[in-house]
PDB file of C-alpha atoms and ligand atoms in Angstrom:
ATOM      1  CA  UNK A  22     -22.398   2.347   9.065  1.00  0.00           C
ATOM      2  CA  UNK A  23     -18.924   2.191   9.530  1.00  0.00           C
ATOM      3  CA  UNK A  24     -17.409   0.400  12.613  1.00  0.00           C
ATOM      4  CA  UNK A  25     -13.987   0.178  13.385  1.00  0.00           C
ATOM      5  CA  UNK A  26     -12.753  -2.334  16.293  1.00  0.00           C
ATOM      6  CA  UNK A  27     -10.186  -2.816  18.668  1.00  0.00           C
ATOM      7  CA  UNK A  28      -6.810  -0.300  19.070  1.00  0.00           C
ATOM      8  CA  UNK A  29      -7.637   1.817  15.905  1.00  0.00           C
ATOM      9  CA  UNK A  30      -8.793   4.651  18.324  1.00  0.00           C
ATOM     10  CA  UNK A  31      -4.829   4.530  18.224  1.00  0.00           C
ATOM     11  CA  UNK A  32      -4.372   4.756  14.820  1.00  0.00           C
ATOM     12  CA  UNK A  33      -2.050   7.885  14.058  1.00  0.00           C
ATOM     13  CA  UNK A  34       0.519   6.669  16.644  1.00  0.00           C
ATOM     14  CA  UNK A  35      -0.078   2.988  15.994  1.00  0.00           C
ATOM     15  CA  UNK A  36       2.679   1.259  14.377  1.00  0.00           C
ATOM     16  CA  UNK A  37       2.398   4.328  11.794  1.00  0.00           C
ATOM     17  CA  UNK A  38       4.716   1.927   9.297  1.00  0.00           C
ATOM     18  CA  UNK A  39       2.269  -0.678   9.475  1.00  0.00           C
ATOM     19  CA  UNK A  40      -0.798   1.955   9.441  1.00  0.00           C
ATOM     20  CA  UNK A  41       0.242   5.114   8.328  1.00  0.00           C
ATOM     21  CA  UNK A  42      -0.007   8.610  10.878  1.00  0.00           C
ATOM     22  CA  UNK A  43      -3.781   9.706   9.703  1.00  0.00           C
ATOM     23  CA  UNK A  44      -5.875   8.947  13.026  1.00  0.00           C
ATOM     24  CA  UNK A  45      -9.123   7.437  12.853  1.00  0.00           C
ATOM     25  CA  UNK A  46     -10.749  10.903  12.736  1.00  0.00           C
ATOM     26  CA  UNK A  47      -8.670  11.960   9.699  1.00  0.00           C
ATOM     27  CA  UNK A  48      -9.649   8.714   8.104  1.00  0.00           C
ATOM     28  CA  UNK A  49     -13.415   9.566   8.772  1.00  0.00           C
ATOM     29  CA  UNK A  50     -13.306  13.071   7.343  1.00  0.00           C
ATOM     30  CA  UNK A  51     -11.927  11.534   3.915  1.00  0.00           C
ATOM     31  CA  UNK A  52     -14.645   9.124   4.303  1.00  0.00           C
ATOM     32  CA  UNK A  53     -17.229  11.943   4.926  1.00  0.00           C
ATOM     33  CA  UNK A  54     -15.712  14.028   1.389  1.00  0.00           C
ATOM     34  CA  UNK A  55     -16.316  10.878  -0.428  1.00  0.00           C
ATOM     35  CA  UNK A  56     -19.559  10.215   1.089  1.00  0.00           C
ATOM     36  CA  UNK A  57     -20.678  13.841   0.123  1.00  0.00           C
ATOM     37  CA  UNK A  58     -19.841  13.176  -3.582  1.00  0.00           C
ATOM     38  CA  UNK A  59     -21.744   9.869  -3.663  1.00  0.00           C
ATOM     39  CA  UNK A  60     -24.693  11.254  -1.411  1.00  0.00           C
ATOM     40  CA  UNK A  61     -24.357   8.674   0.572  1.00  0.00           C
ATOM     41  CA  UNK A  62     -25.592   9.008   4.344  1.00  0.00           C
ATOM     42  CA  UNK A  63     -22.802   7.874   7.151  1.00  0.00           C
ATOM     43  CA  UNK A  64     -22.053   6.885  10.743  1.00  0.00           C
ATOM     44  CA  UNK A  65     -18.536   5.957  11.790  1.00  0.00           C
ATOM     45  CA  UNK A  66     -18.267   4.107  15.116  1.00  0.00           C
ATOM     46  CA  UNK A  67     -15.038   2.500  16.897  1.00  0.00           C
ATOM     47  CA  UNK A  68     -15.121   0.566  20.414  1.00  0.00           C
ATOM     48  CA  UNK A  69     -12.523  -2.023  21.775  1.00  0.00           C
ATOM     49  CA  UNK A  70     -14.823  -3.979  23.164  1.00  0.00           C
ATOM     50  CA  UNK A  71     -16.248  -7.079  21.455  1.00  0.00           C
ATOM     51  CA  UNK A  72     -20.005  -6.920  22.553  1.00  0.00           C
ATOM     52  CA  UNK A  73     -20.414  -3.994  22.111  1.00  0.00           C
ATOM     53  CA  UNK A  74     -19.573  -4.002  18.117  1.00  0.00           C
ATOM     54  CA  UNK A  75     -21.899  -6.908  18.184  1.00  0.00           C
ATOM     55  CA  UNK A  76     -24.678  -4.692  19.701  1.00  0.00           C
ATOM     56  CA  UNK A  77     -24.683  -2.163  16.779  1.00  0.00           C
ATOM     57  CA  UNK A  78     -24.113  -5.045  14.048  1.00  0.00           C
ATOM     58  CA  UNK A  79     -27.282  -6.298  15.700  1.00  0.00           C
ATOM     59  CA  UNK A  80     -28.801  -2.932  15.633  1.00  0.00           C
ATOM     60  CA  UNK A  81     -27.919  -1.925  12.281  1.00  0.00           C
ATOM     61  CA  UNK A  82     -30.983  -4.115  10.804  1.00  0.00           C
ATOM     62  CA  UNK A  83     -33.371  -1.841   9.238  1.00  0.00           C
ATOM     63  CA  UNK A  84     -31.266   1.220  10.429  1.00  0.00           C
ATOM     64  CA  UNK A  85     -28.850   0.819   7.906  1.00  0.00           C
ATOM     65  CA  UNK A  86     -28.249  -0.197   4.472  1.00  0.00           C
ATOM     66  CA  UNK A  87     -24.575  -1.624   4.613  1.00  0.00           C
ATOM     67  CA  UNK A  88     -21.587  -2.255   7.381  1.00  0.00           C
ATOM     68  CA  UNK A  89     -18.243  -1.598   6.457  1.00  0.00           C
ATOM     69  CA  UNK A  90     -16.250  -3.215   9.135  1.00  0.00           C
ATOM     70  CA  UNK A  91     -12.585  -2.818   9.800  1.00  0.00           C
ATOM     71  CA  UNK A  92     -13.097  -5.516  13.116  1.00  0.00           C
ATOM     72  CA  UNK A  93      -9.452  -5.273  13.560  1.00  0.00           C
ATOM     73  CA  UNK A  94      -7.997  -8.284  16.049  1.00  0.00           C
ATOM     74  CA  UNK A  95     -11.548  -9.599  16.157  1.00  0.00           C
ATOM     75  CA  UNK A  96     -11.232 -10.002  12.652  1.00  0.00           C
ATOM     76  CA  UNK A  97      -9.182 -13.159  13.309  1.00  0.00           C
ATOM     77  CA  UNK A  98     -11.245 -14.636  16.673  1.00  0.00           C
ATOM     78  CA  UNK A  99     -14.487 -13.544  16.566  1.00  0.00           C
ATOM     79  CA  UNK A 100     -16.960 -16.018  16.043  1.00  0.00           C
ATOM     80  CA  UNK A 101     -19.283 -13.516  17.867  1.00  0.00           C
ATOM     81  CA  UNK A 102     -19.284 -10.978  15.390  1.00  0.00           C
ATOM     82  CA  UNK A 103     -19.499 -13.445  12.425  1.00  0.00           C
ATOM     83  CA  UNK A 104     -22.767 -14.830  14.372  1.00  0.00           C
ATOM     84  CA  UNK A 105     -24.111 -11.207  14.600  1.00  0.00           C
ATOM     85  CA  UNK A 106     -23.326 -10.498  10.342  1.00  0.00           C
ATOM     86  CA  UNK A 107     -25.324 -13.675   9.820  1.00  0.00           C
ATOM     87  CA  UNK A 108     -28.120 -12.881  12.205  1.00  0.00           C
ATOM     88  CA  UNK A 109     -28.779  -9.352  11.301  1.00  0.00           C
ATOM     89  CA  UNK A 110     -28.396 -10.184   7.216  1.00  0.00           C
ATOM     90  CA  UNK A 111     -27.609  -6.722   6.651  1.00  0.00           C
ATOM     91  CA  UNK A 112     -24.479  -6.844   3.772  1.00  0.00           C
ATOM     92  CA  UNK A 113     -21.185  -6.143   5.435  1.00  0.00           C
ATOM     93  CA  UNK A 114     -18.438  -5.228   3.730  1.00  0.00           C
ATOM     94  CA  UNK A 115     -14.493  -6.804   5.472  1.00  0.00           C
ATOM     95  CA  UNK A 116     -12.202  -3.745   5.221  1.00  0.00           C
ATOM     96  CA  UNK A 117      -8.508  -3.497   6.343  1.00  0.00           C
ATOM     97  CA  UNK A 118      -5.530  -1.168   6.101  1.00  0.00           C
ATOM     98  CA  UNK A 119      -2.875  -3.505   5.711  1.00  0.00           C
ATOM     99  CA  UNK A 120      -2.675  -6.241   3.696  1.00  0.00           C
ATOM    100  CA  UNK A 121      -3.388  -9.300   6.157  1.00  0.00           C
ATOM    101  CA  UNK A 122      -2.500 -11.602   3.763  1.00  0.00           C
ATOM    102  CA  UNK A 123       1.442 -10.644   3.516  1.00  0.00           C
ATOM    103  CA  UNK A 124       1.583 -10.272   7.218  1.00  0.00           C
ATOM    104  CA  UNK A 125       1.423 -12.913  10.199  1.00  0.00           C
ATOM    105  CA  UNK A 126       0.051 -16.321   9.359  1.00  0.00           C
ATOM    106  CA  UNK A 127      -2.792 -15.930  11.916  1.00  0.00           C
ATOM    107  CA  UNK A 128      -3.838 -12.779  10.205  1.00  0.00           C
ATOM    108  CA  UNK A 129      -4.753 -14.938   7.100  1.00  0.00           C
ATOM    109  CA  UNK A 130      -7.951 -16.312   8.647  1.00  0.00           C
ATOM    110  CA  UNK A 131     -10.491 -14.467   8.719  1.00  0.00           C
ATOM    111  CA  UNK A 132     -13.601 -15.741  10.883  1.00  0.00           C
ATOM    112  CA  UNK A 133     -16.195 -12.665   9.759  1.00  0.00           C
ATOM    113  CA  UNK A 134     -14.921 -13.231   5.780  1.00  0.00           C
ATOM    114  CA  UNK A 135     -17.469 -15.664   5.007  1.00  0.00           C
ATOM    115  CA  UNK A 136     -20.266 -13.960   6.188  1.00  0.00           C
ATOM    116  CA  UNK A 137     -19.312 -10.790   4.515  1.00  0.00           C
ATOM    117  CA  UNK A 138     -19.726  -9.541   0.900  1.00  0.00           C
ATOM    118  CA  UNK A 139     -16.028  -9.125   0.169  1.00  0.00           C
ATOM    119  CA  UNK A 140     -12.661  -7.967   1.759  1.00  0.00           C
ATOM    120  CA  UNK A 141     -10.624  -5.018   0.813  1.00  0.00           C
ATOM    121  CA  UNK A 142      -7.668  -4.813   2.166  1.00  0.00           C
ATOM    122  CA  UNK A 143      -3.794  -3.258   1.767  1.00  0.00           C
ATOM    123  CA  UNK A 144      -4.876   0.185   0.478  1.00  0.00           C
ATOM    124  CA  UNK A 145      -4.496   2.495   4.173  1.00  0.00           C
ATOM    125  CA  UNK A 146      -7.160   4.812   4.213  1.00  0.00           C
ATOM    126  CA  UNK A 147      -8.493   4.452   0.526  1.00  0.00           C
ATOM    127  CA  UNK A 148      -9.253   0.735   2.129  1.00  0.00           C
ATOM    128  CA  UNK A 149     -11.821   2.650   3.678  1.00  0.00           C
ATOM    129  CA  UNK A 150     -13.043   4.611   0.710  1.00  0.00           C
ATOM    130  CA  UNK A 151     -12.924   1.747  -1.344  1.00  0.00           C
ATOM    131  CA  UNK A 152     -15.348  -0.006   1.174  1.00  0.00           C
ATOM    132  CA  UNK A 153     -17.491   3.219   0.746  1.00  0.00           C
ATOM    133  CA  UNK A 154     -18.059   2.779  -3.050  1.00  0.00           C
ATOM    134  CA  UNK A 155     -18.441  -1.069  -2.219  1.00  0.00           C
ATOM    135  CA  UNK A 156     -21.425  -0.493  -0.227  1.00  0.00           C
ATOM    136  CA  UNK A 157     -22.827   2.341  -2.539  1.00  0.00           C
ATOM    137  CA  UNK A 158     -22.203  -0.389  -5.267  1.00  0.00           C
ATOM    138  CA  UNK A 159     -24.451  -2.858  -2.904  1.00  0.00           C
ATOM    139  CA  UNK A 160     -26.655  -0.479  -1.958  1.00  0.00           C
ATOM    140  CA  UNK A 161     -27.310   1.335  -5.556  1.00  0.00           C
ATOM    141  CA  UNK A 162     -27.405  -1.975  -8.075  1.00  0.00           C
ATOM    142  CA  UNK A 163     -28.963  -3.761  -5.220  1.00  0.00           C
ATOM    143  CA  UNK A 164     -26.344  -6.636  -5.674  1.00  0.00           C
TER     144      UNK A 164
HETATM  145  C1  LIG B  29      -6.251  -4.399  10.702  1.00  0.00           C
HETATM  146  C2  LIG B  29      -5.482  -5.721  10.542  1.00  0.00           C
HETATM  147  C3  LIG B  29      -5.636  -6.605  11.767  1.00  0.00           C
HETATM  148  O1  LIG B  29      -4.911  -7.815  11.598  1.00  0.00           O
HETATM  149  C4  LIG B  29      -5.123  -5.907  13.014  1.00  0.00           C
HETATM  150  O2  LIG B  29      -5.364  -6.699  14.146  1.00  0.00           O
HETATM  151  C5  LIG B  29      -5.676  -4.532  13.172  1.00  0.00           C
HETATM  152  C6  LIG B  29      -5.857  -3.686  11.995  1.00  0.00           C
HETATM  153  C7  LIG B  29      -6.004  -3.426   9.541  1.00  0.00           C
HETATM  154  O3  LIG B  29      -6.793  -2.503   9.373  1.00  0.00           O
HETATM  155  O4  LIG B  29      -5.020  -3.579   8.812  1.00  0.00           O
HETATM  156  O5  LIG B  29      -5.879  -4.077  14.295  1.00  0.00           O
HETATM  157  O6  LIG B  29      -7.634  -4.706  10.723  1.00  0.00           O
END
């Protein structure tokens, strides 16, 4: 399950030099190709609002094999969402766009990081297919 967090409903017109001009939905059709090759079976999600992400990380247990989350601002405040990773033990995979780490200071911490299998980050979209062959690498050799 992918699930993508606050403002990148905007992505496309979003500070495109920051995050490039493919829109969420463009990102999710690459996602979908890539998917297809791997056989690989995925939902892509995006809400602004904080409970409800933590509603489908909570649901995700037994529903789905791996999260790749791109948890966008929450990234950086959420203990919520770390609490739900924990809690529903299903692996989660921290993607990003950008590169946090050569941007901002406060988007060097990263609350959900611990909790998650690993962060890829600073690729645009292939961030996102990138996360895709992480979880078909957690999902396939089981690590
Ligand atoms: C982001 C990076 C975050 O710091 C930012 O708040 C976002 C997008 C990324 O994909 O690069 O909204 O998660």
């Amino acid at each position: 399950m992918f699930l993508n967090g606050p403002n990148l409903n905007l992505l496309g017109t979003r500070e495109p030099e920051v995050y490039g001009r493919l829109t969420l939905s463009d990102i999710e059709v690459e996602v979908r190709a890539r998917a297809a090759q791997l056989g690989a079976e995925v939902e892509f999600r995006q809400s602004n609002v904080e409970g409800e992400l933590v509603t489908w990380i909570q649901g995700a247990k037994g529903r789905f094999d791996v999260i790749v989350l791109n948890a966008a601002a929450y990234t950086h405040t959420s203990v919520a969402l770390r609490d739900a990773i924990a809690a529903t033990g299903v692996p989660t995979v921290e993607i990003h766009l950008s590169n946090v780490h050569a941007r901002e200071e406060f988007r060097h911490v990263s609350m959900i990081a611990p909790v998650c299998r690993g962060q890829i980050c600073g690729f645009g979209v292939k961030s996102y297919i990138l996360g895709l062959e992480a979880a078909f690498y957690v999902k396939v050799a089981n690590k």
